[in-house]
Structures are given as C-alpha cells and as structure tokens.
C-alpha cells in the first residue's frame, strides 16, 4: 500500500487547481459507486485528482487515488488493493483508467458487495461496458458522461473571463437579455473562431501549436487501442476506419451516402454502419435520426457530423465547409449539455431538440423560410451579437454548460 500512497501523493500534489470545471458540481460524489466516462483528453483524470486535493488533507490516508494503467496492477488486483485499504481505515477509493484493467467489472462488483462503507469512484473510456454479462453493475453504479469544454469554459480558461451558464429554456425565452450580459463582459465573436478550432479539449493550454497533433493522437488511440479492445475492431481495419473519419469530415451533413462511404473506404455497407455506431460511442462522430423512438440497429443516419468542430479542423484535409462547422458546433454543445437531438426533417429545420424545439442553423442573413408554419422554432445565426425576432446568435448556444 505504501507504494500506492507514494504515487497518490505525487499525483495529488502536482495537479493544478487554478481551474476546476463546473462538472465537478454535477456529480453526486456521495454515491457508493460511480463512474465518470468520457473520451480521452477531456480531463477525467484531472477532475478526480482535483476532487481529492480539494476535499481531503495532504496526509489523509482515508482516501486513495490510483490508476489501473500502471505496472502495479500487473501483479496486484483491484480487490486486493480494496481489501488492504479498508483494513487500514480507507473510506474513499478513486480508480482512474479502470477500463484498462481486464475483468474490472467483476472485481468492482465484489468490492461493492463486500465493503459497504467504502466509496468507489471510477473513470474510464466512453466505450466501457457497465454490464459485461458476468458482473451486472447497472443497478449499483451511477454513471456520468463527461464532455469536453463548452465555449463558456474555453473563454474562462483562455481569457480568464467568468460567466454564468444559461439553461436552454431561459435562453430561448429571453435571448437578448442573456446575450447582453455576455457582451457586457466580453466580445463573444472574438472568441468563437478560436473555440471552433482549438477549444474543446483542455490540453490546448499545453500548447496551441501542438494542439492538432494531440487531437490526432487522441483519434489514433481511440481507433487503434480502444475500438480494437472494447469493440473487437480488427487491427487490419483501423486504417479503413481512419479513412472513414476523413471522408465524413468532407461530407456536408445533408448528404449521408452510406454507399459512397463504403466505396471510398472499401468497407462493406453493413460494416460501415456498424463502425459508425462504434465511432459514435467513442465520441468521434454524431449520428442524427428523424425519430429516435424507431431507430433500429445498423439504420442509416439521416444526418451525420464529427463529434466536435475541433475534430473537423483536425481531420478534414482542406478548410472545413462553414455550414458543417456551424452545425457541428451546435449539435455538440446541445448534446454535451444533456439535450436530445433529432433531425427535424427536410425543409423543416436542422435540429429538433428534446422533441419540442426546432432550430435552423445558418449565417447572419439566414431567414425563416424552412421554419414556416412551425411553432417553437428559432434560427441560430452565426456572425451576429444580438438576438431579435426568433433569431439567436449561434455562439450563445456555447454557454449552456
């Protein structure tokens, strides 16, 4: 245990505390068992370490942070660590990168059932399966999905400007009031292009020059390691999957042609659909359907995007199409804030949100023709600072979380 505590001290003492994401406040840390999932690079490890440093003393041995992605766990088990930790009075066990430990769910279930006074906090890939067929944790575990930075968080990190988030309903009811508040503290159109290119992953703070290479490394890791391990992607097909992502980056959202994707990547049509499903689980693409209630396995999506605009700028071999960037941003921010998105339908708007609100995304001159006859419909317009007559600045949807 002493080796683990030595590493715990190094991790916790060195984690930066100058910025803590609001996501920390959304988590019920008092739960006996919880997992924070998310794609590589969004800051899961930092969040866990910051919570420990913020809430426990430097010499407190009732808490232990460790990573399952270390050599220690090649000769020790999770249950062994938990047993020994509880024997010395341990109360809080944080296990990072738990998906890299083979058979983790069975051992976590055993830990949960044996040690009723122990709080266990896990972090792992978006692709981890809570129920692997051998250990059903679904009734025991509380699951949180951690997104990348919102535009609001990016501005706070990049420029040091503090702003309060806005609920979607409040933004739609009084858009000009909130936009006026934001304009009183910053020029949102100054920060918006930066966020679209390099604001989603927190590691932009470590160097903007290397940012796109790091995003590409995230993509390679997800495809080469996580999809092959957790979704049985054949190693020989990883290059084809990366080619698939590049083709998607070149597509306009209203042209989802699975046959074209199949031909361009030399992957069969059913396999393309299966890979797209896995890539969405991995937070690399986003599929939209006109009716989520009737979606079947391997159904062709009605619209499709890369998960966030930073991926678009990284993977697209040329300058991304402006309309695609706008819609990718909107879809990402709404989904990351916990809203359900559907395709509103041809000539009916770009997005239906939570089954109730329809939004068309476009430029400053975008009109309401496609929204004619629809109630609760809005235009999210790029290039404007103020809201008026059902038209809301596109950037304002980056302040929802």
mmCIF file of C-alpha atoms in Angstrom:
data_model
loop_
_atom_site.group_PDB
_atom_site.id
_atom_site.type_symbol
_atom_site.label_atom_id
_atom_site.label_comp_id
_atom_site.label_asym_id
_atom_site.label_seq_id
_atom_site.Cartn_x
_atom_site.Cartn_y
_atom_site.Cartn_z
ATOM 1 C CA UNK A 1 0.000 0.000 0.000
ATOM 2 C CA UNK A 2 2.880 2.346 0.701
ATOM 3 C CA UNK A 3 3.833 2.383 -2.988
ATOM 4 C CA UNK A 4 0.305 3.362 -3.894
ATOM 5 C CA UNK A 5 0.232 6.149 -1.334
ATOM 6 C CA UNK A 6 3.568 7.495 -2.602
ATOM 7 C CA UNK A 7 2.138 7.729 -6.099
ATOM 8 C CA UNK A 8 -1.100 9.152 -4.720
ATOM 9 C CA UNK A 9 0.878 11.963 -3.064
ATOM 10 C CA UNK A 10 2.722 12.768 -6.303
ATOM 11 C CA UNK A 11 -0.458 12.839 -8.390
ATOM 12 C CA UNK A 12 -2.461 14.940 -5.945
ATOM 13 C CA UNK A 13 0.266 17.419 -5.008
ATOM 14 C CA UNK A 14 1.034 18.237 -8.645
ATOM 15 C CA UNK A 15 -2.479 18.600 -10.053
ATOM 16 C CA UNK A 16 -3.228 22.247 -10.984
ATOM 17 C CA UNK A 17 -6.053 23.874 -9.027
ATOM 18 C CA UNK A 18 -6.275 27.208 -10.849
ATOM 19 C CA UNK A 19 -9.212 25.965 -12.882
ATOM 20 C CA UNK A 20 -11.833 23.418 -11.807
ATOM 21 C CA UNK A 21 -14.619 22.532 -14.203
ATOM 22 C CA UNK A 22 -18.225 23.043 -13.135
ATOM 23 C CA UNK A 23 -18.798 19.390 -13.999
ATOM 24 C CA UNK A 24 -17.429 18.600 -10.541
ATOM 25 C CA UNK A 25 -20.539 20.166 -9.004
ATOM 26 C CA UNK A 26 -22.884 17.994 -11.051
ATOM 27 C CA UNK A 27 -21.511 14.717 -9.703
ATOM 28 C CA UNK A 28 -23.031 13.049 -6.653
ATOM 29 C CA UNK A 29 -19.735 12.200 -5.015
ATOM 30 C CA UNK A 30 -21.514 10.689 -2.001
ATOM 31 C CA UNK A 31 -22.692 7.717 -4.060
ATOM 32 C CA UNK A 32 -21.122 4.428 -3.018
ATOM 33 C CA UNK A 33 -20.150 3.604 -6.591
ATOM 34 C CA UNK A 34 -19.909 5.953 -9.557
ATOM 35 C CA UNK A 35 -18.068 6.131 -12.861
ATOM 36 C CA UNK A 36 -17.115 9.149 -14.934
ATOM 37 C CA UNK A 37 -16.882 8.199 -18.588
ATOM 38 C CA UNK A 38 -15.584 10.218 -21.489
ATOM 39 C CA UNK A 39 -13.227 10.247 -24.471
ATOM 40 C CA UNK A 40 -9.525 10.563 -23.944
ATOM 41 C CA UNK A 41 -8.402 14.141 -23.418
ATOM 42 C CA UNK A 42 -11.472 15.754 -21.827
ATOM 43 C CA UNK A 43 -9.917 15.884 -18.327
ATOM 44 C CA UNK A 44 -11.306 12.919 -16.364
ATOM 45 C CA UNK A 45 -8.056 12.192 -14.508
ATOM 46 C CA UNK A 46 -7.558 15.849 -13.630
ATOM 47 C CA UNK A 47 -11.108 16.047 -12.274
ATOM 48 C CA UNK A 48 -10.615 13.077 -9.954
ATOM 49 C CA UNK A 49 -7.289 14.369 -8.681
ATOM 50 C CA UNK A 50 -8.680 17.852 -8.128
ATOM 51 C CA UNK A 51 -11.617 16.497 -6.154
ATOM 52 C CA UNK A 52 -9.248 14.606 -3.860
ATOM 53 C CA UNK A 53 -6.968 17.585 -3.352
ATOM 54 C CA UNK A 54 -9.914 19.912 -2.722
ATOM 55 C CA UNK A 55 -11.727 17.683 -0.223
ATOM 56 C CA UNK A 56 -9.021 15.773 1.646
ATOM 57 C CA UNK A 57 -5.900 16.760 3.547
ATOM 58 C CA UNK A 58 -2.453 16.077 2.154
ATOM 59 C CA UNK A 59 -1.760 13.386 4.782
ATOM 60 C CA UNK A 60 -5.256 11.894 4.860
ATOM 61 C CA UNK A 61 -4.928 8.116 4.441
ATOM 62 C CA UNK A 62 -8.681 7.562 4.339
ATOM 63 C CA UNK A 63 -8.544 8.374 0.623
ATOM 64 C CA UNK A 64 -6.517 6.737 -2.149
ATOM 65 C CA UNK A 65 -6.184 7.724 -5.792
ATOM 66 C CA UNK A 66 -4.588 5.209 -8.142
ATOM 67 C CA UNK A 67 -4.541 4.446 -11.849
ATOM 68 C CA UNK A 68 -5.300 0.993 -13.223
ATOM 69 C CA UNK A 69 -2.942 1.827 -16.073
ATOM 70 C CA UNK A 70 0.252 1.182 -14.093
ATOM 71 C CA UNK A 71 2.630 -1.712 -13.655
ATOM 72 C CA UNK A 72 1.432 -2.093 -10.076
ATOM 73 C CA UNK A 73 -1.723 -3.756 -11.302
ATOM 74 C CA UNK A 74 0.156 -6.352 -13.312
ATOM 75 C CA UNK A 75 0.970 -8.111 -10.025
ATOM 76 C CA UNK A 76 -1.868 -6.860 -7.783
ATOM 77 C CA UNK A 77 -5.632 -6.986 -8.127
ATOM 78 C CA UNK A 78 -8.272 -4.349 -7.525
ATOM 79 C CA UNK A 79 -9.893 -6.487 -4.840
ATOM 80 C CA UNK A 80 -6.552 -6.917 -3.086
ATOM 81 C CA UNK A 81 -5.991 -3.161 -3.045
ATOM 82 C CA UNK A 82 -9.519 -2.508 -1.776
ATOM 83 C CA UNK A 83 -9.252 -5.173 0.943
ATOM 84 C CA UNK A 84 -5.933 -3.842 2.232
ATOM 85 C CA UNK A 85 -7.145 -0.243 2.006
ATOM 86 C CA UNK A 86 -10.261 -0.951 4.067
ATOM 87 C CA UNK A 87 -8.207 -2.784 6.703
ATOM 88 C CA UNK A 88 -6.263 0.422 7.431
ATOM 89 C CA UNK A 89 -9.419 2.516 7.609
ATOM 90 C CA UNK A 90 -9.825 3.505 3.949
ATOM 91 C CA UNK A 91 -13.114 5.175 3.030
ATOM 92 C CA UNK A 92 -12.652 6.645 -0.471
ATOM 93 C CA UNK A 93 -11.035 4.739 -3.349
ATOM 94 C CA UNK A 94 -10.527 6.522 -6.687
ATOM 95 C CA UNK A 95 -9.527 4.239 -9.578
ATOM 96 C CA UNK A 96 -8.564 6.009 -12.792
ATOM 97 C CA UNK A 97 -8.441 4.386 -16.254
ATOM 98 C CA UNK A 98 -10.357 1.388 -14.908
ATOM 99 C CA UNK A 99 -11.194 0.153 -18.416
ATOM 100 C CA UNK A 100 -7.530 -0.789 -18.885
ATOM 101 C CA UNK A 101 -7.816 -3.438 -16.182
ATOM 102 C CA UNK A 102 -9.067 -6.749 -17.553
ATOM 103 C CA UNK A 103 -12.146 -8.017 -15.764
ATOM 104 C CA UNK A 104 -12.589 -4.783 -13.817
ATOM 105 C CA UNK A 105 -16.383 -5.009 -13.550
ATOM 106 C CA UNK A 106 -16.377 -8.378 -11.762
ATOM 107 C CA UNK A 107 -13.876 -7.177 -9.182
ATOM 108 C CA UNK A 108 -15.643 -3.850 -8.663
ATOM 109 C CA UNK A 109 -18.909 -5.718 -8.055
ATOM 110 C CA UNK A 110 -17.136 -7.852 -5.447
ATOM 111 C CA UNK A 111 -15.660 -4.748 -3.800
ATOM 112 C CA UNK A 112 -19.071 -3.083 -3.737
ATOM 113 C CA UNK A 113 -20.762 -6.121 -2.178
ATOM 114 C CA UNK A 114 -18.047 -6.733 0.428
ATOM 115 C CA UNK A 115 -17.184 -3.237 1.644
ATOM 116 C CA UNK A 116 -20.367 -1.314 2.410
ATOM 117 C CA UNK A 117 -18.524 1.615 3.980
ATOM 118 C CA UNK A 118 -16.231 2.195 1.007
ATOM 119 C CA UNK A 119 -16.951 4.835 -1.642
ATOM 120 C CA UNK A 120 -15.536 3.835 -5.041
ATOM 121 C CA UNK A 121 -15.085 6.396 -7.819
ATOM 122 C CA UNK A 122 -14.011 5.181 -11.264
ATOM 123 C CA UNK A 123 -13.060 6.857 -14.511
ATOM 124 C CA UNK A 124 -12.925 5.218 -17.891
ATOM 125 C CA UNK A 125 -13.367 5.332 -21.625
ATOM 126 C CA UNK A 126 -16.684 6.203 -23.245
ATOM 127 C CA UNK A 127 -16.624 2.645 -24.586
ATOM 128 C CA UNK A 128 -16.571 0.772 -21.289
ATOM 129 C CA UNK A 129 -19.495 -1.574 -20.813
ATOM 130 C CA UNK A 130 -21.025 -1.412 -17.361
ATOM 131 C CA UNK A 131 -22.651 -4.815 -17.768
ATOM 132 C CA UNK A 132 -20.249 -7.264 -19.406
ATOM 133 C CA UNK A 133 -22.527 -10.264 -18.974
ATOM 134 C CA UNK A 134 -20.613 -11.592 -15.992
ATOM 135 C CA UNK A 135 -20.981 -8.759 -13.496
ATOM 136 C CA UNK A 136 -24.140 -6.675 -13.605
ATOM 137 C CA UNK A 137 -23.266 -3.271 -12.164
ATOM 138 C CA UNK A 138 -26.135 -1.403 -13.793
ATOM 139 C CA UNK A 139 -28.245 -1.462 -10.615
ATOM 140 C CA UNK A 140 -25.351 -0.405 -8.412
ATOM 141 C CA UNK A 141 -23.393 2.187 -10.327
ATOM 142 C CA UNK A 142 -24.082 5.863 -11.022
ATOM 143 C CA UNK A 143 -22.850 6.904 -14.476
ATOM 144 C CA UNK A 144 -21.719 10.356 -15.614
ATOM 145 C CA UNK A 145 -20.581 11.196 -19.149
ATOM 146 C CA UNK A 146 -18.018 13.991 -19.208
ATOM 147 C CA UNK A 147 -17.861 16.146 -22.344
ATOM 148 C CA UNK A 148 -15.092 18.446 -23.487
ATOM 149 C CA UNK A 149 -15.103 22.152 -22.767
ATOM 150 C CA UNK A 150 -18.041 24.328 -23.670
ATOM 151 C CA UNK A 151 -17.333 27.661 -25.324
ATOM 152 C CA UNK A 152 -18.104 29.310 -21.976
ATOM 153 C CA UNK A 153 -15.475 27.168 -20.230
ATOM 154 C CA UNK A 154 -12.954 27.811 -23.008
ATOM 155 C CA UNK A 155 -13.322 31.581 -22.600
ATOM 156 C CA UNK A 156 -12.833 31.217 -18.866
ATOM 157 C CA UNK A 157 -9.670 29.163 -19.372
ATOM 158 C CA UNK A 158 -8.227 31.086 -22.302
ATOM 159 C CA UNK A 159 -9.118 34.650 -21.333
ATOM 160 C CA UNK A 160 -9.915 34.445 -17.619
ATOM 161 C CA UNK A 161 -13.454 35.756 -18.138
ATOM 162 C CA UNK A 162 -16.068 34.367 -15.744
ATOM 163 C CA UNK A 163 -19.653 33.955 -16.949
ATOM 164 C CA UNK A 164 -22.691 32.094 -15.688
ATOM 165 C CA UNK A 165 -24.197 29.314 -17.831
ATOM 166 C CA UNK A 166 -27.740 29.581 -19.131
ATOM 167 C CA UNK A 167 -30.440 26.914 -19.336
ATOM 168 C CA UNK A 168 -31.747 26.328 -22.851
ATOM 169 C CA UNK A 169 -35.315 27.289 -21.934
ATOM 170 C CA UNK A 170 -34.123 30.570 -20.416
ATOM 171 C CA UNK A 171 -32.027 31.339 -23.487
ATOM 172 C CA UNK A 172 -34.967 30.723 -25.804
ATOM 173 C CA UNK A 173 -37.341 32.811 -23.663
ATOM 174 C CA UNK A 174 -35.043 35.809 -23.164
ATOM 175 C CA UNK A 175 -32.148 35.526 -25.629
ATOM 176 C CA UNK A 176 -31.343 39.213 -25.824
ATOM 177 C CA UNK A 177 -31.135 39.524 -22.050
ATOM 178 C CA UNK A 178 -28.504 36.795 -21.810
ATOM 179 C CA UNK A 179 -26.627 37.967 -24.902
ATOM 180 C CA UNK A 180 -26.458 41.476 -23.472
ATOM 181 C CA UNK A 181 -24.997 40.054 -20.267
ATOM 182 C CA UNK A 182 -22.290 38.188 -22.176
ATOM 183 C CA UNK A 183 -21.474 41.215 -24.324
ATOM 184 C CA UNK A 184 -21.027 43.260 -21.160
ATOM 185 C CA UNK A 185 -18.043 41.134 -20.127
ATOM 186 C CA UNK A 186 -16.507 40.044 -23.447
ATOM 187 C CA UNK A 187 -16.747 40.118 -27.223
ATOM 188 C CA UNK A 188 -18.075 36.604 -27.974
ATOM 189 C CA UNK A 189 -17.354 36.835 -31.698
ATOM 190 C CA UNK A 190 -13.685 37.379 -30.831
ATOM 191 C CA UNK A 191 -13.510 34.012 -29.057
ATOM 192 C CA UNK A 192 -15.898 31.963 -31.183
ATOM 193 C CA UNK A 193 -13.498 31.160 -34.107
ATOM 194 C CA UNK A 194 -10.789 30.160 -31.637
ATOM 195 C CA UNK A 195 -13.107 27.788 -29.819
ATOM 196 C CA UNK A 196 -14.243 26.171 -33.061
ATOM 197 C CA UNK A 197 -10.642 25.329 -33.929
ATOM 198 C CA UNK A 198 -8.921 24.511 -30.642
ATOM 199 C CA UNK A 199 -11.222 24.994 -27.653
ATOM 200 C CA UNK A 200 -12.906 21.654 -26.955
ATOM 201 C CA UNK A 201 -10.062 19.685 -25.341
ATOM 202 C CA UNK A 202 -8.476 21.219 -22.202
ATOM 203 C CA UNK A 203 -4.956 20.326 -23.318
ATOM 204 C CA UNK A 204 -4.945 23.411 -25.583
ATOM 205 C CA UNK A 205 -3.383 25.065 -22.508
ATOM 206 C CA UNK A 206 -0.277 22.924 -23.011
ATOM 207 C CA UNK A 207 0.457 24.478 -26.397
ATOM 208 C CA UNK A 208 -1.716 25.575 -29.276
ATOM 209 C CA UNK A 209 0.993 24.793 -31.828
ATOM 210 C CA UNK A 210 0.855 21.096 -30.981
ATOM 211 C CA UNK A 211 -2.900 21.035 -30.448
ATOM 212 C CA UNK A 212 -3.972 19.418 -33.719
ATOM 213 C CA UNK A 213 -1.282 16.760 -33.418
ATOM 214 C CA UNK A 214 -2.570 15.924 -29.960
ATOM 215 C CA UNK A 215 -6.148 15.713 -31.207
ATOM 216 C CA UNK A 216 -4.961 13.382 -33.953
ATOM 217 C CA UNK A 217 -3.196 11.284 -31.315
ATOM 218 C CA UNK A 218 -6.489 11.060 -29.403
ATOM 219 C CA UNK A 219 -8.222 9.795 -32.539
ATOM 220 C CA UNK A 220 -5.462 7.270 -33.232
ATOM 221 C CA UNK A 221 -5.582 5.996 -29.661
ATOM 222 C CA UNK A 222 -9.352 5.557 -29.740
ATOM 223 C CA UNK A 223 -9.268 3.691 -33.045
ATOM 224 C CA UNK A 224 -6.044 1.699 -32.622
ATOM 225 C CA UNK A 225 -6.464 0.778 -28.956
ATOM 226 C CA UNK A 226 -9.942 1.317 -27.573
ATOM 227 C CA UNK A 227 -12.047 0.178 -30.519
ATOM 228 C CA UNK A 228 -9.876 -2.876 -31.102
ATOM 229 C CA UNK A 229 -10.062 -3.840 -27.430
ATOM 230 C CA UNK A 230 -13.619 -2.896 -26.487
ATOM 231 C CA UNK A 231 -15.481 -3.318 -29.792
ATOM 232 C CA UNK A 232 -13.387 -6.058 -31.397
ATOM 233 C CA UNK A 233 -12.337 -3.932 -34.347
ATOM 234 C CA UNK A 234 -9.956 -5.971 -36.472
ATOM 235 C CA UNK A 235 -6.498 -4.408 -36.278
ATOM 236 C CA UNK A 236 -6.253 -4.707 -40.040
ATOM 237 C CA UNK A 237 -9.250 -2.396 -40.440
ATOM 238 C CA UNK A 238 -8.006 0.520 -38.336
ATOM 239 C CA UNK A 239 -6.641 2.355 -41.390
ATOM 240 C CA UNK A 240 -10.019 1.974 -43.090
ATOM 241 C CA UNK A 241 -11.799 3.398 -40.047
ATOM 242 C CA UNK A 242 -9.492 6.426 -40.042
ATOM 243 C CA UNK A 243 -10.178 6.854 -43.748
ATOM 244 C CA UNK A 244 -13.889 6.685 -42.930
ATOM 245 C CA UNK A 245 -13.498 9.549 -40.452
ATOM 246 C CA UNK A 246 -11.705 11.647 -43.049
ATOM 247 C CA UNK A 247 -14.446 11.043 -45.603
ATOM 248 C CA UNK A 248 -17.060 12.054 -43.002
ATOM 249 C CA UNK A 249 -15.105 15.276 -42.388
ATOM 250 C CA UNK A 250 -15.537 16.175 -46.053
ATOM 251 C CA UNK A 251 -19.269 15.450 -46.179
ATOM 252 C CA UNK A 252 -21.990 18.053 -45.916
ATOM 253 C CA UNK A 253 -24.447 16.986 -43.182
ATOM 254 C CA UNK A 254 -27.400 16.639 -45.565
ATOM 255 C CA UNK A 255 -25.544 14.145 -47.765
ATOM 256 C CA UNK A 256 -25.354 10.910 -45.799
ATOM 257 C CA UNK A 257 -24.493 8.429 -48.536
ATOM 258 C CA UNK A 258 -23.532 5.100 -46.988
ATOM 259 C CA UNK A 259 -22.830 3.574 -50.396
ATOM 260 C CA UNK A 260 -20.397 6.412 -51.110
ATOM 261 C CA UNK A 261 -18.705 5.858 -47.751
ATOM 262 C CA UNK A 262 -18.499 2.140 -48.447
ATOM 263 C CA UNK A 263 -16.914 2.686 -51.854
ATOM 264 C CA UNK A 264 -14.482 5.343 -50.628
ATOM 265 C CA UNK A 265 -13.204 3.190 -47.776
ATOM 266 C CA UNK A 266 -13.547 -0.292 -49.335
ATOM 267 C CA UNK A 267 -15.714 -1.355 -46.380
ATOM 268 C CA UNK A 268 -18.991 -3.172 -46.906
ATOM 269 C CA UNK A 269 -22.190 -1.210 -46.314
ATOM 270 C CA UNK A 270 -23.287 -3.178 -43.193
ATOM 271 C CA UNK A 271 -19.784 -2.866 -41.749
ATOM 272 C CA UNK A 272 -19.734 0.891 -42.373
ATOM 273 C CA UNK A 273 -22.985 1.225 -40.409
ATOM 274 C CA UNK A 274 -21.566 -0.887 -37.577
ATOM 275 C CA UNK A 275 -18.358 1.146 -37.453
ATOM 276 C CA UNK A 276 -20.312 4.424 -37.388
ATOM 277 C CA UNK A 277 -22.235 3.151 -34.373
ATOM 278 C CA UNK A 278 -18.973 2.329 -32.592
ATOM 279 C CA UNK A 279 -17.424 5.674 -33.555
ATOM 280 C CA UNK A 280 -20.402 7.463 -32.048
ATOM 281 C CA UNK A 281 -19.978 5.517 -28.807
ATOM 282 C CA UNK A 282 -16.347 6.632 -28.831
ATOM 283 C CA UNK A 283 -17.408 10.294 -29.238
ATOM 284 C CA UNK A 284 -15.815 10.673 -32.663
ATOM 285 C CA UNK A 285 -18.980 11.041 -34.750
ATOM 286 C CA UNK A 286 -22.587 12.042 -34.117
ATOM 287 C CA UNK A 287 -25.490 10.435 -35.962
ATOM 288 C CA UNK A 288 -28.897 12.095 -36.187
ATOM 289 C CA UNK A 289 -32.204 10.386 -36.944
ATOM 290 C CA UNK A 290 -35.653 11.840 -37.609
ATOM 291 C CA UNK A 291 -37.241 9.714 -34.875
ATOM 292 C CA UNK A 292 -35.130 8.180 -32.126
ATOM 293 C CA UNK A 293 -38.036 6.006 -30.946
ATOM 294 C CA UNK A 294 -37.987 3.970 -34.136
ATOM 295 C CA UNK A 295 -34.224 3.694 -34.690
ATOM 296 C CA UNK A 296 -33.065 0.135 -35.362
ATOM 297 C CA UNK A 297 -29.616 -1.414 -35.254
ATOM 298 C CA UNK A 298 -27.486 -0.533 -38.271
ATOM 299 C CA UNK A 299 -30.024 2.008 -39.559
ATOM 300 C CA UNK A 300 -28.677 4.663 -41.901
ATOM 301 C CA UNK A 301 -28.499 8.043 -40.124
ATOM 302 C CA UNK A 302 -30.381 10.973 -41.631
ATOM 303 C CA UNK A 303 -27.587 13.387 -40.760
ATOM 304 C CA UNK A 304 -24.061 12.906 -39.524
ATOM 305 C CA UNK A 305 -21.215 15.001 -38.149
ATOM 306 C CA UNK A 306 -17.892 14.567 -36.475
ATOM 307 C CA UNK A 307 -18.405 14.881 -32.717
ATOM 308 C CA UNK A 308 -16.955 18.391 -32.361
ATOM 309 C CA UNK A 309 -15.577 21.143 -34.556
ATOM 310 C CA UNK A 310 -12.004 20.607 -33.352
ATOM 311 C CA UNK A 311 -12.076 17.111 -34.846
ATOM 312 C CA UNK A 312 -13.356 18.663 -38.067
ATOM 313 C CA UNK A 313 -10.439 21.098 -38.270
ATOM 314 C CA UNK A 314 -8.010 18.289 -37.432
ATOM 315 C CA UNK A 315 -9.226 15.550 -39.762
ATOM 316 C CA UNK A 316 -10.533 17.486 -42.761
ATOM 317 C CA UNK A 317 -7.785 17.613 -45.445
ATOM 318 C CA UNK A 318 -8.964 21.056 -46.535
ATOM 319 C CA UNK A 319 -10.673 24.024 -44.880
ATOM 320 C CA UNK A 320 -13.960 22.682 -43.474
ATOM 321 C CA UNK A 321 -17.199 23.871 -45.065
ATOM 322 C CA UNK A 322 -18.606 26.753 -42.980
ATOM 323 C CA UNK A 323 -22.102 25.324 -42.707
ATOM 324 C CA UNK A 324 -20.753 21.997 -41.493
ATOM 325 C CA UNK A 325 -18.660 23.734 -38.825
ATOM 326 C CA UNK A 326 -21.686 25.663 -37.588
ATOM 327 C CA UNK A 327 -23.949 22.637 -37.365
ATOM 328 C CA UNK A 328 -21.219 20.510 -35.775
ATOM 329 C CA UNK A 329 -20.743 23.144 -33.074
ATOM 330 C CA UNK A 330 -24.465 23.436 -32.396
ATOM 331 C CA UNK A 331 -25.039 19.682 -32.194
ATOM 332 C CA UNK A 332 -22.038 19.194 -29.914
ATOM 333 C CA UNK A 333 -22.955 21.929 -27.442
ATOM 334 C CA UNK A 334 -26.600 20.877 -27.157
ATOM 335 C CA UNK A 335 -25.762 17.179 -26.738
ATOM 336 C CA UNK A 336 -22.970 17.937 -24.270
ATOM 337 C CA UNK A 337 -25.448 19.955 -22.200
ATOM 338 C CA UNK A 338 -27.668 16.875 -21.948
ATOM 339 C CA UNK A 339 -30.254 17.593 -24.635
ATOM 340 C CA UNK A 340 -31.653 15.064 -27.105
ATOM 341 C CA UNK A 341 -31.182 15.914 -30.778
ATOM 342 C CA UNK A 342 -33.053 14.652 -33.809
ATOM 343 C CA UNK A 343 -33.062 15.686 -37.442
ATOM 344 C CA UNK A 344 -36.085 17.936 -37.895
ATOM 345 C CA UNK A 345 -36.637 16.746 -41.461
ATOM 346 C CA UNK A 346 -36.074 18.016 -44.982
ATOM 347 C CA UNK A 347 -37.337 21.611 -45.343
ATOM 348 C CA UNK A 348 -38.302 21.582 -41.647
ATOM 349 C CA UNK A 349 -35.149 22.830 -39.918
ATOM 350 C CA UNK A 350 -31.812 21.319 -38.990
ATOM 351 C CA UNK A 351 -32.493 20.090 -35.455
ATOM 352 C CA UNK A 352 -35.349 19.072 -33.207
ATOM 353 C CA UNK A 353 -34.328 19.428 -29.559
ATOM 354 C CA UNK A 354 -35.930 17.331 -26.808
ATOM 355 C CA UNK A 355 -38.781 16.610 -29.206
ATOM 356 C CA UNK A 356 -40.136 20.151 -28.827
ATOM 357 C CA UNK A 357 -37.901 22.907 -30.218
ATOM 358 C CA UNK A 358 -36.842 23.233 -33.861
ATOM 359 C CA UNK A 359 -33.692 25.165 -34.763
ATOM 360 C CA UNK A 360 -32.284 26.099 -38.147
ATOM 361 C CA UNK A 361 -28.559 26.941 -38.166
ATOM 362 C CA UNK A 362 -27.084 29.401 -40.646
ATOM 363 C CA UNK A 363 -25.346 32.683 -41.283
ATOM 364 C CA UNK A 364 -26.327 36.206 -40.286
ATOM 365 C CA UNK A 365 -28.766 36.510 -43.208
ATOM 366 C CA UNK A 366 -30.483 33.177 -42.583
ATOM 367 C CA UNK A 367 -34.247 33.536 -42.905
ATOM 368 C CA UNK A 368 -37.227 31.604 -41.572
ATOM 369 C CA UNK A 369 -38.448 30.020 -44.808
ATOM 370 C CA UNK A 370 -37.598 26.490 -43.713
ATOM 371 C CA UNK A 371 -39.347 27.070 -40.386
ATOM 372 C CA UNK A 372 -42.587 28.358 -41.911
ATOM 373 C CA UNK A 373 -45.672 27.091 -40.113
ATOM 374 C CA UNK A 374 -43.724 25.600 -37.194
ATOM 375 C CA UNK A 375 -44.198 26.626 -33.598
ATOM 376 C CA UNK A 376 -41.374 26.937 -31.085
ATOM 377 C CA UNK A 377 -38.886 27.396 -33.910
ATOM 378 C CA UNK A 378 -35.729 29.519 -33.960
ATOM 379 C CA UNK A 379 -32.763 30.417 -36.132
ATOM 380 C CA UNK A 380 -29.266 30.067 -34.652
ATOM 381 C CA UNK A 381 -27.343 32.642 -36.699
ATOM 382 C CA UNK A 382 -23.592 32.962 -36.989
ATOM 383 C CA UNK A 383 -21.941 36.377 -37.166
ATOM 384 C CA UNK A 384 -24.421 38.336 -35.046
ATOM 385 C CA UNK A 385 -24.052 39.650 -31.488
ATOM 386 C CA UNK A 386 -27.658 40.336 -30.531
ATOM 387 C CA UNK A 387 -30.887 38.362 -30.667
ATOM 388 C CA UNK A 388 -34.047 39.591 -32.369
ATOM 389 C CA UNK A 389 -37.346 38.185 -33.670
ATOM 390 C CA UNK A 390 -36.620 34.496 -33.180
ATOM 391 C CA UNK A 391 -33.010 34.766 -34.324
ATOM 392 C CA UNK A 392 -30.411 33.901 -31.664
ATOM 393 C CA UNK A 393 -26.628 34.233 -32.027
ATOM 394 C CA UNK A 394 -25.076 30.836 -32.691
ATOM 395 C CA UNK A 395 -22.324 31.469 -30.138
ATOM 396 C CA UNK A 396 -24.913 31.793 -27.348
ATOM 397 C CA UNK A 397 -25.533 28.037 -27.505
ATOM 398 C CA UNK A 398 -21.944 27.598 -26.321
ATOM 399 C CA UNK A 399 -22.914 28.851 -22.851
ATOM 400 C CA UNK A 400 -25.336 26.065 -21.873
ATOM 401 C CA UNK A 401 -22.866 24.302 -19.530
#
